[in-house]
Coordinates of C-alpha atoms in Angstrom, one line a residue:
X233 CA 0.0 0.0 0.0
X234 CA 1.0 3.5 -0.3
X235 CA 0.6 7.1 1.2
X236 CA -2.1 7.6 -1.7
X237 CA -5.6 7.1 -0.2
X238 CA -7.4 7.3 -3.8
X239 CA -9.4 4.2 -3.8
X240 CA -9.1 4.0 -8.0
X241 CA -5.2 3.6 -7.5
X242 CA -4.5 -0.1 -7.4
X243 CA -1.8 0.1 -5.7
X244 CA -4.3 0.6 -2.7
X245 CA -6.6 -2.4 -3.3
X246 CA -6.3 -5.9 -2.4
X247 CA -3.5 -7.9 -4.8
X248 CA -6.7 -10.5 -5.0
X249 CA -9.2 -7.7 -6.1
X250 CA -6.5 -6.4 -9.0
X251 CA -5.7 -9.4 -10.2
X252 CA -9.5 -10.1 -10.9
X253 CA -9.6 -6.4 -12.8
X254 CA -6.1 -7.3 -15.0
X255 CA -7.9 -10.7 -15.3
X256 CA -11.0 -9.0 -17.3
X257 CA -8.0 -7.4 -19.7
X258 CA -10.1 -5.0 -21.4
X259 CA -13.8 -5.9 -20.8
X260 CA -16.0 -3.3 -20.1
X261 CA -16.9 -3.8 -16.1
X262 CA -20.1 -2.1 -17.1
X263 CA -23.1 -2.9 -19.7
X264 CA -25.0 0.9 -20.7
X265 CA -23.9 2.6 -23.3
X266 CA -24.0 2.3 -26.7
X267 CA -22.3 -1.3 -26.7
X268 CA -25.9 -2.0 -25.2
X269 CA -27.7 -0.3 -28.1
X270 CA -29.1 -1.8 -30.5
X271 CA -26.7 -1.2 -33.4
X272 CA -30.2 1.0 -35.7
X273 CA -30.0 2.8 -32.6
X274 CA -26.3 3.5 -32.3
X275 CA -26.4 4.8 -36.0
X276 CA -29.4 7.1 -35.4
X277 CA -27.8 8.9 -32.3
X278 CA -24.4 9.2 -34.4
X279 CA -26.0 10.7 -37.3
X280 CA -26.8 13.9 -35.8
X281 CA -23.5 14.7 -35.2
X282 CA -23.0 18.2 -32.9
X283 CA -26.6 19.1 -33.5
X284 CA -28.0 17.5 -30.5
X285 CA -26.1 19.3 -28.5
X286 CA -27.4 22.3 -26.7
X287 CA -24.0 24.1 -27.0
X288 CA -23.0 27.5 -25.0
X289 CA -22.6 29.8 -27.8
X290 CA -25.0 31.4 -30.6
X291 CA -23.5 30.4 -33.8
X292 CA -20.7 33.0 -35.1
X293 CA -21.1 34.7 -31.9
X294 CA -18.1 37.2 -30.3
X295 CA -18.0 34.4 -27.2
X296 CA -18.2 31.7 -29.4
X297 CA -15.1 32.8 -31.5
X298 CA -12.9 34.0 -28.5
X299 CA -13.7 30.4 -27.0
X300 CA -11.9 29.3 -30.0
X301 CA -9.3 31.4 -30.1
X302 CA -8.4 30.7 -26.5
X303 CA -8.4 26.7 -27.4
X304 CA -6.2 26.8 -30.4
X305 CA -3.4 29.0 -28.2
X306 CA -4.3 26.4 -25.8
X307 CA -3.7 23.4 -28.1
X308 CA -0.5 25.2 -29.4
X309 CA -1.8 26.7 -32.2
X310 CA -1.7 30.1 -33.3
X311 CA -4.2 33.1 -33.9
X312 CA -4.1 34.7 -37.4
X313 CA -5.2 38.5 -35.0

């Protein structure tokens, strides 16, 4: 064990209990999702893309494109300004 209390670090948890999760490989320990979806389903949802999402910004908006601008010199690009 170590001096980290963080219950998702296995270095915390019983050796029994991690070698049951490395045991799994990497299965899913869950079953929602869209690997529970019927595949028609799956393909609908992805269809729509963005436009299901309720987003933050109006379109073209001053927000919207200083959002951007602040992501790119995030990312390490650069600004054309």
């Amino acid at each position: 064990m170590t001096d980290n209390t963080n219950p998702g670090n296995f270095a915390n948890r019983p050796k029994e209990e991690v070698k049951e999760a490395a045991s799994k490989g990497g299965q899913s320990s869950h079953t929602g999702g869209f690997a529970s979806m019927p595949k028609e389903q799956v393909q609908e949802i992805a269809s729509k893309g963005g436009k299901a999402s309720s987003g933050s910004f109006e379109k073209g908006s001053e927000a919207a494109k200083e959002a951007g601008r602040k992501g790119g010199l995030a990312s390490g690009g650069s600004s054309d300004d």
